[in-house]
Coordinates of C-alpha atoms in Angstrom, one line a residue:
Chain S
M1 CA 27.3 157.5 234.7
N2 CA 30.5 156.2 233.3
A3 CA 30.4 152.8 234.3
P4 CA 31.8 150.4 231.7
Q5 CA 29.1 149.1 229.0
K6 CA 29.9 145.4 230.2
L7 CA 30.2 143.8 233.2
T8 CA 30.7 140.3 234.6
L9 CA 28.2 138.6 237.4
G10 CA 29.7 136.0 239.4
L11 CA 27.3 134.1 241.1
V12 CA 28.4 131.8 243.8
Q13 CA 26.1 129.0 244.2
M14 CA 27.1 127.2 247.6
R15 CA 25.9 124.7 250.3
C16 CA 25.5 126.1 253.6
S17 CA 26.4 124.6 256.7
S18 CA 25.0 125.3 260.3
E19 CA 28.5 127.3 261.4
P20 CA 28.6 131.0 260.3
S21 CA 32.2 131.2 260.4
V22 CA 32.7 128.0 258.0
N23 CA 30.3 129.7 255.6
L24 CA 31.9 133.1 255.9
E25 CA 35.4 131.6 254.9
R26 CA 33.9 129.2 252.1
A27 CA 32.2 132.1 250.9
C28 CA 35.3 134.5 250.8
A29 CA 37.2 131.7 249.2
Q30 CA 34.7 131.8 246.3
I31 CA 34.8 135.6 246.0
E32 CA 38.5 135.4 245.6
A33 CA 37.7 132.6 243.0
A34 CA 35.2 134.6 241.2
A35 CA 37.7 137.8 241.1
N36 CA 40.5 136.1 239.9
A37 CA 38.4 134.7 237.2
G38 CA 37.0 138.1 236.1
A39 CA 33.8 138.5 237.8
D40 CA 33.3 142.4 238.5
V41 CA 30.1 141.7 240.7
I42 CA 30.0 139.0 242.6
C43 CA 26.8 137.5 244.6
L44 CA 25.9 135.4 247.1
P45 CA 23.0 133.4 248.2
E46 CA 20.2 134.6 250.6
L47 CA 21.4 134.0 254.2
F48 CA 24.6 132.3 253.2
L49 CA 25.9 132.5 256.8
S50 CA 23.8 129.8 258.1
H51 CA 21.6 127.1 257.7
Y52 CA 18.2 128.3 256.2
F53 CA 17.0 128.8 259.6
C54 CA 13.2 130.1 259.1
Q55 CA 12.3 126.2 258.5
T56 CA 11.3 126.3 262.2
T57 CA 10.4 129.3 264.6
A58 CA 13.4 129.0 267.4
I59 CA 13.9 132.2 269.3
E60 CA 17.5 131.2 269.9
R61 CA 17.8 131.4 266.0
F62 CA 17.7 135.5 266.5
D63 CA 21.6 135.0 267.9
L64 CA 22.4 134.7 264.3
A65 CA 21.7 138.2 263.5
E66 CA 24.5 140.9 263.4
E67 CA 24.5 144.5 262.9
I68 CA 25.2 146.0 259.5
P69 CA 27.9 147.7 259.5
G70 CA 29.4 144.8 261.3
P71 CA 32.0 142.2 261.4
T72 CA 30.5 140.3 258.2
T73 CA 30.4 143.6 256.1
Q74 CA 33.7 144.4 257.5
R75 CA 35.5 141.3 256.1
L76 CA 33.7 141.5 252.8
G77 CA 34.5 145.3 252.3
Q78 CA 38.3 144.0 252.8
L79 CA 38.1 141.7 250.1
A80 CA 36.3 144.0 247.7
R81 CA 38.8 146.6 248.2
K82 CA 41.4 144.4 247.7
W83 CA 40.2 142.9 244.6
G84 CA 38.5 146.0 243.1
K85 CA 35.2 144.2 242.9
V86 CA 31.4 144.6 243.9
I87 CA 30.0 142.1 246.4
V88 CA 26.3 141.7 247.1
A89 CA 25.7 139.7 250.4
S90 CA 22.6 138.8 252.2
L91 CA 22.3 139.1 255.8
F92 CA 20.2 138.7 259.0
E93 CA 20.2 142.4 260.0
R94 CA 20.1 143.0 263.6
R95 CA 18.7 146.6 263.8
A96 CA 17.6 146.9 267.2
P97 CA 16.9 144.4 270.2
G98 CA 13.6 142.5 268.8
L99 CA 13.9 144.1 265.3
C100 CA 15.6 142.1 262.9
H101 CA 15.6 142.3 258.7
N102 CA 16.4 140.3 255.9
T103 CA 19.0 142.5 254.3
A104 CA 21.3 142.6 251.2
V105 CA 24.2 144.6 251.2
V106 CA 26.2 146.1 248.3
I107 CA 29.5 146.4 248.7
D108 CA 31.6 148.9 246.0
A109 CA 34.6 148.2 244.6
D110 CA 36.5 150.1 246.6
G111 CA 35.2 148.3 249.8
S112 CA 32.8 150.9 251.2
L113 CA 29.1 150.1 252.3
L114 CA 27.2 151.7 249.7
G115 CA 23.6 151.0 250.7
R116 CA 21.4 148.3 251.8
Y117 CA 18.1 146.6 250.6
R118 CA 15.7 145.5 253.3
K119 CA 13.5 142.5 252.1
M120 CA 10.0 144.0 251.3
H121 CA 8.0 141.0 250.6
I122 CA 8.3 138.5 253.5
P123 CA 6.9 134.9 253.1
D124 CA 5.5 132.7 255.7
D125 CA 4.6 129.5 254.7
P126 CA 5.6 125.7 255.7
L127 CA 9.2 125.6 256.2
Y128 CA 9.6 129.1 255.2
Y129 CA 8.4 131.0 258.5
E130 CA 10.3 134.3 257.9
K131 CA 7.4 136.6 259.0
Y132 CA 8.5 135.5 262.7
Y133 CA 12.2 136.4 262.2
F134 CA 12.0 139.4 259.8
A135 CA 10.3 143.0 260.3
P136 CA 9.2 143.8 256.5
G137 CA 11.7 146.3 255.0
D138 CA 11.0 149.9 255.2
L139 CA 13.7 151.5 252.9
G140 CA 11.7 150.6 249.5
F141 CA 12.9 149.6 246.3
R142 CA 16.4 150.6 245.7
A143 CA 18.9 150.7 242.9
F144 CA 22.7 151.2 243.6
T145 CA 25.5 152.8 241.3
T146 CA 28.6 151.0 241.5
R147 CA 31.8 150.9 240.0
F148 CA 30.3 148.3 237.3
G149 CA 26.5 149.5 236.8
R150 CA 23.6 150.3 238.7
L151 CA 22.4 147.4 240.4
G152 CA 18.8 146.6 242.0
V153 CA 18.8 144.0 244.7
L154 CA 15.7 142.3 245.7
I155 CA 15.4 139.0 247.8
C156 CA 13.9 135.7 247.2
W157 CA 10.1 135.7 247.7
D158 CA 10.2 139.4 246.0
Q159 CA 10.7 137.2 243.1
W160 CA 7.1 136.5 242.9
F161 CA 5.9 140.4 242.5
P162 CA 6.3 142.3 239.2
E163 CA 5.6 145.4 241.3
A164 CA 9.1 144.9 243.1
A165 CA 11.0 144.5 239.7
R166 CA 9.5 147.1 238.2
L167 CA 9.9 149.6 240.9
T168 CA 13.6 148.8 240.9
A169 CA 14.1 149.2 237.3
L170 CA 12.3 152.5 237.5
Q171 CA 15.1 153.4 239.8
G172 CA 17.4 152.7 236.8
A173 CA 18.6 149.3 237.8
Q174 CA 20.4 147.5 234.9
V175 CA 20.7 144.3 236.7
L176 CA 18.1 142.5 239.0
I177 CA 20.0 140.7 241.8
Y178 CA 18.0 138.1 243.5
P179 CA 19.9 136.3 246.7
T180 CA 17.5 133.2 247.1
A181 CA 16.9 130.3 249.5
I182 CA 14.1 128.3 247.8
G183 CA 13.9 124.5 247.5
W184 CA 11.7 121.8 247.0
H185 CA 9.5 120.0 250.0
P186 CA 10.9 116.2 249.2
N187 CA 7.6 115.0 249.4
E188 CA 6.5 117.1 246.9
K189 CA 9.4 117.0 244.4
A190 CA 8.1 114.2 242.3
R191 CA 5.0 115.6 241.6
W192 CA 5.6 119.4 241.3
G193 CA 9.3 120.1 241.3
I194 CA 9.5 120.7 237.5
A195 CA 6.6 122.9 237.7
Q196 CA 7.7 124.8 240.6
H197 CA 11.3 125.2 239.4
S198 CA 9.8 126.5 235.9
A199 CA 7.5 128.8 237.5
W200 CA 10.4 130.4 239.6
E201 CA 12.6 131.0 236.7
T202 CA 9.8 131.9 234.2
V203 CA 8.5 134.6 236.5
Q204 CA 11.8 136.2 236.9
R205 CA 12.8 135.8 233.1
A206 CA 9.5 138.1 232.4
H207 CA 10.7 140.4 235.0
A208 CA 13.7 141.0 232.2
I209 CA 11.7 141.2 229.6
A210 CA 9.0 143.6 231.0
N211 CA 11.6 145.8 232.1
G212 CA 14.2 145.2 229.7
V213 CA 17.0 144.6 232.4
F214 CA 19.4 141.8 233.0
V215 CA 18.2 139.4 236.0
A216 CA 20.3 137.4 238.0
A217 CA 19.2 134.8 241.0
I218 CA 21.9 133.1 243.1
N219 CA 20.2 130.3 245.3
R220 CA 22.0 127.6 247.6
V221 CA 22.1 124.2 247.1
G222 CA 21.9 120.8 249.3
H223 CA 19.3 119.5 251.7
E224 CA 18.8 121.0 255.0
G225 CA 16.8 119.8 257.9
P226 CA 15.5 116.0 258.9
S227 CA 16.2 113.4 256.4
D228 CA 12.3 112.5 256.5
G229 CA 11.5 116.3 255.6
G230 CA 13.2 119.6 255.3
L231 CA 14.2 121.4 252.1
D232 CA 16.2 120.3 249.1
F233 CA 17.3 123.7 247.6
W234 CA 17.3 123.7 243.9
G235 CA 20.3 125.9 243.0
A236 CA 19.8 126.7 239.4
S237 CA 21.2 130.0 239.9
F238 CA 20.9 131.9 236.6
V239 CA 21.3 135.2 234.3
A240 CA 18.8 135.8 232.0
D241 CA 19.1 138.9 229.4
P242 CA 16.9 141.8 229.0
F243 CA 14.9 139.7 226.5
G244 CA 14.3 137.1 228.7
T245 CA 16.9 134.9 227.0
L246 CA 18.4 132.5 229.8
L247 CA 22.4 133.1 229.3
R248 CA 23.4 130.7 232.1
R249 CA 21.9 128.5 234.6
G250 CA 23.6 126.4 237.2
S251 CA 22.9 122.7 238.3
H252 CA 20.3 121.5 240.7
E253 CA 22.5 120.0 242.8
D254 CA 26.4 121.1 242.9
E255 CA 28.2 124.1 244.3
E256 CA 29.0 126.2 241.2
L257 CA 30.8 129.5 240.4
I258 CA 28.6 131.2 237.7
L259 CA 30.4 133.6 235.6
Q260 CA 28.2 135.7 232.9
E261 CA 29.4 138.9 231.2
C262 CA 26.4 141.2 230.6
D263 CA 26.6 143.5 227.7
L264 CA 24.7 146.5 229.3
A265 CA 24.2 148.2 225.7
R266 CA 21.6 145.3 225.2
I267 CA 19.3 147.4 227.6
D268 CA 19.1 150.3 225.4
E269 CA 18.8 148.2 222.4
T270 CA 15.8 145.9 223.8
R271 CA 13.9 149.1 225.2
R272 CA 14.3 150.9 221.6
N273 CA 12.6 147.7 219.9
W274 CA 10.0 147.1 222.5
P275 CA 9.3 150.4 224.4
F276 CA 6.9 149.5 227.2
L277 CA 8.5 152.2 229.5
R278 CA 7.0 154.5 226.9
D279 CA 3.3 153.0 227.2
R280 CA 2.8 152.5 230.7
R281 CA -0.7 153.8 231.7
I282 CA 0.3 155.4 234.9
D283 CA -2.9 157.3 234.8
A284 CA -4.9 154.0 235.2
Y285 CA -2.5 152.2 237.8
A286 CA -4.0 153.5 241.2
G287 CA -5.7 150.1 241.7
L288 CA -2.3 148.6 242.3
L289 CA -2.3 150.6 245.8
R290 CA -5.1 148.4 246.5
R291 CA -5.4 144.9 248.2
W292 CA -8.3 143.8 246.0
G293 CA -10.5 145.3 243.7
D294 CA -13.7 145.3 246.1
S295 CA -13.8 149.1 246.5
D296 CA -16.5 149.0 249.0
C297 CA -14.4 147.2 251.8
D298 CA -10.5 147.9 252.0
Chain U
M1 CA -20.7 133.2 242.3
N2 CA -22.4 130.1 241.1
A3 CA -20.7 129.6 237.8
P4 CA -19.5 126.4 237.2
Q5 CA -16.3 124.9 238.6
K6 CA -14.7 123.9 235.0
L7 CA -15.1 125.8 231.8
T8 CA -13.6 124.8 228.3
L9 CA -11.9 127.8 226.4
G10 CA -12.5 127.6 222.7
L11 CA -9.6 129.6 220.9
V12 CA -10.0 130.4 217.2
Q13 CA -6.7 130.6 215.8
M14 CA -7.6 131.8 212.3
R15 CA -6.2 133.6 209.1
C16 CA -7.8 136.7 208.3
S17 CA -8.4 138.0 204.8
S18 CA -9.2 141.6 203.6
E19 CA -12.8 141.1 203.4
P20 CA -14.8 142.0 206.7
S21 CA -18.0 139.6 205.4
V22 CA -15.7 136.9 204.4
N23 CA -13.9 136.8 207.9
L24 CA -17.2 137.0 209.9
E25 CA -18.6 134.0 208.3
R26 CA -15.7 132.1 208.7
A27 CA -15.5 133.3 212.1
C28 CA -18.8 132.3 212.7
A29 CA -18.3 128.9 211.2
Q30 CA -15.4 128.5 213.7
I31 CA -17.7 129.4 216.8
E32 CA -20.3 126.8 215.8
A33 CA -17.6 124.2 215.6
A34 CA -16.2 125.3 218.8
A35 CA -19.5 125.4 220.7
N36 CA -20.1 121.8 218.9
A37 CA -17.1 120.6 220.3
G38 CA -17.9 121.7 223.9
A39 CA -16.3 125.0 224.4
D40 CA -18.0 127.4 227.0
V41 CA -16.1 130.3 226.2
I42 CA -15.1 131.4 222.7
C43 CA -12.4 133.6 221.7
L44 CA -11.6 135.5 218.4
P45 CA -8.1 137.0 217.3
E46 CA -7.6 140.5 217.6
L47 CA -9.3 142.7 215.0
F48 CA -10.5 139.6 213.4
L49 CA -12.8 141.0 210.9
S50 CA -9.9 142.5 208.6
H51 CA -6.1 142.4 207.7
Y52 CA -4.3 143.7 210.3
F53 CA -4.6 147.4 208.9
C54 CA -2.0 148.7 211.2
Q55 CA 0.8 148.1 209.1
T56 CA 0.2 151.3 207.3
T57 CA -1.3 154.7 208.3
A58 CA -4.0 154.9 205.7
I59 CA -7.1 157.2 206.6
E60 CA -9.4 155.2 204.6
R61 CA -9.1 152.3 206.9
F62 CA -11.0 154.3 209.6
D63 CA -14.0 153.0 207.0
L64 CA -13.6 149.6 208.7
A65 CA -14.5 150.9 212.4
E66 CA -18.1 150.1 213.8
E67 CA -20.2 151.0 216.3
I68 CA -20.6 148.7 219.3
P69 CA -23.3 147.7 219.6
G70 CA -23.7 147.0 215.9
P71 CA -24.2 144.3 213.1
T72 CA -21.2 142.2 214.3
T73 CA -22.1 142.1 217.7
Q74 CA -25.9 141.6 216.8
R75 CA -24.5 138.7 214.6
L76 CA -22.2 137.3 217.4
G77 CA -25.1 137.9 219.9
Q78 CA -27.3 135.5 218.1
L79 CA -24.8 132.7 217.9
A80 CA -24.1 132.8 221.5
R81 CA -27.9 132.8 222.5
K82 CA -28.4 129.6 219.9
W83 CA -25.5 127.8 221.4
G84 CA -25.9 129.2 225.1
K85 CA -21.7 130.0 224.9
V86 CA -19.9 133.2 225.9
I87 CA -18.1 134.8 222.8
V88 CA -15.3 137.4 223.4
A89 CA -14.5 139.4 220.3
S90 CA -12.2 142.1 219.3
L91 CA -13.7 144.9 217.0
F92 CA -12.4 148.2 215.7
E93 CA -14.8 150.6 217.6
R94 CA -16.3 153.5 216.0
R95 CA -17.3 155.5 219.2
A96 CA -17.8 159.2 217.5
P97 CA -16.4 160.4 214.5
G98 CA -12.7 160.8 214.4
L99 CA -12.8 158.9 217.8
C100 CA -12.0 155.0 217.3
H101 CA -10.7 152.1 220.0
N102 CA -9.3 148.8 219.7
T103 CA -12.1 147.2 221.8
A104 CA -13.0 143.5 223.1
V105 CA -16.7 142.6 223.9
V106 CA -17.8 139.8 225.8
I107 CA -21.1 138.4 224.9
D108 CA -22.9 136.2 227.5
A109 CA -24.3 133.1 226.7
D110 CA -27.9 134.7 226.4
G111 CA -26.7 136.7 223.6
S112 CA -26.3 140.0 225.6
L113 CA -23.5 142.5 225.6
L114 CA -22.3 142.2 229.0
G115 CA -19.4 144.5 228.3
R116 CA -16.7 146.1 226.4
Y117 CA -13.0 146.6 227.3
R118 CA -11.1 149.5 225.4
K119 CA -7.1 148.5 224.9
M120 CA -5.4 150.6 227.4
H121 CA -1.9 150.0 226.3
I122 CA -1.4 151.1 222.6
P123 CA 1.8 150.0 220.3
D124 CA 3.4 152.4 217.8
D125 CA 6.1 150.5 216.2
P126 CA 7.5 149.5 212.6
L127 CA 4.1 148.0 211.1
Y128 CA 2.1 148.0 214.2
Y129 CA 1.0 151.7 213.9
E130 CA -1.8 151.7 216.4
K131 CA -1.5 155.3 218.0
Y132 CA -2.6 156.4 214.5
Y133 CA -6.2 154.4 214.9
F134 CA -6.8 153.8 218.3
A135 CA -7.4 156.2 221.4
P136 CA -6.2 154.8 224.4
G137 CA -8.9 153.1 226.5
D138 CA -10.7 154.9 229.2
L139 CA -12.5 152.2 230.8
G140 CA -9.6 150.9 232.9
F141 CA -9.2 147.1 233.5
R142 CA -12.0 145.3 233.6
A143 CA -13.5 141.6 234.5
F144 CA -16.7 140.4 233.5
T145 CA -19.0 137.7 235.4
T146 CA -20.6 135.6 232.7
R147 CA -22.2 132.1 232.7
F148 CA -19.3 130.1 232.9
G149 CA -16.9 132.4 235.1
R150 CA -15.4 135.8 235.5
L151 CA -13.2 136.6 232.6
G152 CA -10.7 139.4 232.2
V153 CA -10.2 140.6 228.7
L154 CA -6.9 142.6 227.9
I155 CA -5.7 143.0 224.2
C156 CA -2.1 142.2 222.5
W157 CA 0.3 144.9 223.6
D158 CA -1.1 144.8 227.0
Q159 CA 0.6 141.5 227.6
W160 CA 3.7 143.2 227.9
F161 CA 2.7 145.0 231.4
P162 CA 2.5 143.3 234.5
E163 CA 0.2 146.0 236.0
A164 CA -2.6 145.2 233.2
A165 CA -2.6 141.4 234.3
R166 CA -2.3 142.3 238.0
L167 CA -5.3 144.9 238.0
T168 CA -7.6 142.7 236.1
A169 CA -7.0 139.8 238.5
L170 CA -7.8 142.2 241.5
Q171 CA -11.1 142.3 239.7
G172 CA -11.8 138.8 240.3
A173 CA -10.7 137.7 236.9
Q174 CA -10.2 133.9 236.6
V175 CA -8.9 133.8 233.3
L176 CA -7.4 136.4 231.3
I177 CA -7.9 136.5 227.9
Y178 CA -5.9 138.4 225.2
P179 CA -6.9 138.5 221.7
T180 CA -3.8 139.0 219.7
A181 CA -2.2 140.1 216.3
I182 CA 1.6 139.6 216.7
G183 CA 3.9 138.3 214.2
W184 CA 7.6 138.4 213.1
H185 CA 9.1 140.8 210.6
P186 CA 10.1 138.5 208.0
N187 CA 13.4 139.8 207.9
E188 CA 14.0 139.4 211.8
K189 CA 12.6 136.1 211.9
A190 CA 15.8 134.2 211.6
R191 CA 17.9 135.7 214.2
W192 CA 15.4 136.7 216.5
G193 CA 12.1 134.5 216.0
I194 CA 12.4 132.1 218.6
A195 CA 13.3 134.8 221.3
Q196 CA 10.5 137.0 220.4
H197 CA 7.9 134.2 220.6
S198 CA 9.5 133.1 223.7
A199 CA 9.5 136.5 225.2
W200 CA 5.9 136.7 224.3
E201 CA 4.6 133.5 225.8
T202 CA 6.9 133.8 228.8
V203 CA 5.5 136.9 229.8
Q204 CA 2.2 135.9 229.6
R205 CA 2.9 132.9 231.4
A206 CA 4.2 134.9 234.3
H207 CA 1.1 136.8 234.5
A208 CA -0.6 133.5 235.3
I209 CA 2.2 132.6 238.1
A210 CA 2.0 136.3 239.3
N211 CA -1.7 136.0 239.7
G212 CA -2.8 132.6 240.1
V213 CA -5.1 132.6 237.0
F214 CA -5.6 130.7 233.7
V215 CA -4.0 133.2 230.8
A216 CA -5.1 132.7 227.2
A217 CA -3.9 134.2 223.9
I218 CA -5.5 134.0 220.5
N219 CA -3.7 134.8 217.8
R220 CA -3.9 135.0 214.1
V221 CA -1.8 133.0 211.6
G222 CA -0.2 133.7 208.1
H223 CA 1.5 136.3 205.9
E224 CA -0.1 139.6 205.4
G225 CA 1.5 142.3 203.6
P226 CA 3.8 142.9 200.9
S227 CA 5.9 139.6 199.7
D228 CA 9.2 141.6 200.4
G229 CA 8.1 142.6 204.0
G230 CA 4.8 142.6 206.0
L231 CA 4.1 140.4 208.9
D232 CA 4.2 136.6 209.5
F233 CA 1.6 135.9 212.2
W234 CA 3.1 133.7 214.5
G235 CA -0.1 131.7 216.1
A236 CA 0.9 129.8 218.9
S237 CA -2.5 130.5 220.6
F238 CA -2.2 128.9 224.1
V239 CA -3.6 128.4 227.6
A240 CA -1.7 128.3 230.7
D241 CA -2.9 127.1 234.3
P242 CA -2.5 129.3 237.5
F243 CA 1.3 127.8 237.8
G244 CA 2.5 129.0 234.3
T245 CA 2.0 125.5 232.8
L246 CA 1.5 125.3 229.4
L247 CA -1.8 123.2 228.8
R248 CA -1.9 123.6 225.1
R249 CA -0.4 125.6 222.4
G250 CA -1.3 125.8 218.6
S251 CA 1.1 125.7 215.8
H252 CA 2.8 128.8 214.2
E253 CA 1.4 128.1 210.7
D254 CA -2.0 126.4 210.7
E255 CA -5.8 127.7 211.5
E256 CA -6.7 125.7 214.6
L257 CA -9.5 125.4 217.1
I258 CA -7.7 125.0 220.3
L259 CA -10.1 123.6 223.3
Q260 CA -9.0 123.3 226.6
E261 CA -10.5 122.7 229.7
C262 CA -9.8 124.8 232.7
D263 CA -10.6 123.5 236.2
L264 CA -11.3 126.8 238.2
A265 CA -10.5 125.1 241.5
R266 CA -6.9 125.3 240.6
I267 CA -7.1 128.9 241.1
D268 CA -7.6 128.7 245.0
E269 CA -5.4 125.8 245.2
T270 CA -2.4 127.5 243.5
R271 CA -2.9 130.7 245.7
R272 CA -3.0 128.9 249.0
N273 CA 0.4 127.4 248.3
W274 CA 2.1 130.5 246.9
P275 CA 0.2 133.1 248.6
F276 CA 1.2 136.1 247.0
L277 CA -1.7 138.4 247.0
R278 CA -1.4 138.1 250.8
D279 CA 1.9 139.7 250.6
R280 CA 1.9 142.6 248.1
R281 CA 3.4 145.6 249.8
I282 CA 0.6 148.0 248.7
D283 CA 1.9 150.5 251.3
A284 CA 5.2 151.0 249.1
Y285 CA 3.8 150.8 245.7
A286 CA 3.1 154.3 244.8
G287 CA 6.1 155.0 242.9
L288 CA 4.3 152.6 240.0
L289 CA 2.3 155.5 239.2
R290 CA 5.1 157.5 238.2
R291 CA 6.8 157.6 234.8
W292 CA 10.4 157.0 236.0
G293 CA 11.9 157.3 239.3
D294 CA 13.8 160.6 238.9
S295 CA 11.5 162.2 241.4
D296 CA 12.6 165.7 240.4
C297 CA 11.0 165.9 237.0
D298 CA 8.1 164.5 236.3

């Protein structure tokens, strides 16, 4: 790969309205701002075109889904080509009537749709009813060789699964990029808020460490839903280096454009010093393909 | 399992001398102190009977290996029975002439040798030349049902492998226990010391989070080796809860007996709220059994 040895990430931490056209215009403005500020790879939060609609199960929300390629990827492709930048965007993919996915697209710097990743791990928990909307991904764990480096794309709930990070790193990803929509239940925030955010960041820093890759998470901000409930999206988008060191973190409340240069030579340097990939016991990992360790019943 | 719902860990963070009989007596005194202070499960650091001899490759060090069961497990078994406590201890196991392992034993509260875990991931890096001494473990990843709970035992370098933590958790482990010997190269300490310790703790906290289990690491302290080199073992033994929250951490320099109660009911509570085990994509993890993602050449 002849990609340059440094790339600058631009994470668009944004507030999302209920109106897709408004969100698209605001995202495009931020992409232009990021490109202008020197970002090479510009990343949007999960499902940035709308409110996080999975707080409820409502059949009319399927109207938000769109085909890929479609009008949004076309628009983003134009921007990518205009500025010569890579864009990673998360969309509600309509694959067929009654078959939708939570999908991230990678648009290369020439404007072409390089590929897509369909979210593999689908949550289903109070106010995150994603199993209603999204079929589980069927494309596996993927990395994409862009003009600026080889990027692995995963989405939100995937963050909690070391298997997803490992498999994507084994595809040669240099940066794991996680478009995200995660927030606090307001009534849990006082008691659990700090620990929840810490767990979220910690588990992703650990993916960086265990795999010797950069990790970037891009979250939305702001309250969505009823004033006596809903979700407070916690922002705190960040970039960690292959040692797990936090290079930059956004605020919990504000829209923010987060720029961070990543020196890709750090990957080889880190892995030489802590050569975990050398020592994996692939002969002894078969149990990872099982649901649980009770060998007599699954 | 009818084990009580709370158990108290006792981590013996100790300095080790070159003399096995001295280390054994000091460890036994600490075990008695821990038992007396209310610990149920008492854990010793990796290879506590000697200096960390893997700093060099020296054939006479194989004299330190002993059979299991052997004199040390016999002595520890007597203590376990006397106090009605579980002991987890790391030993240099002589399995046959020319065949040794880095092994941890679990001694149940009745003094019986419940089982052993042979370190699966073996490091081999400057001053950690373990591949010279230890054959890789061949017993797989294990958990042991003791009087006080189901314990998973892993050893040091295993800490960096999410696969090891996952497989042990899938065996039903409630606590992952990592006897450890990790330290700073003195000449790297100023530049990398904080980041190295942080990575080590972070990756283990992430095992707690990803698996919804308690994690305990027991490290030695003190400088070993030549005064112009060697290793500064960094202590900082700790216990994290299933949310990854640090419950207690020892100092970097001092011998210390670390006592921490673990409420095992927290495991179910945490996993109900963040049900990662429900959503693993075991249909899509086959690549974890491969060394790398280049499917044409391995």
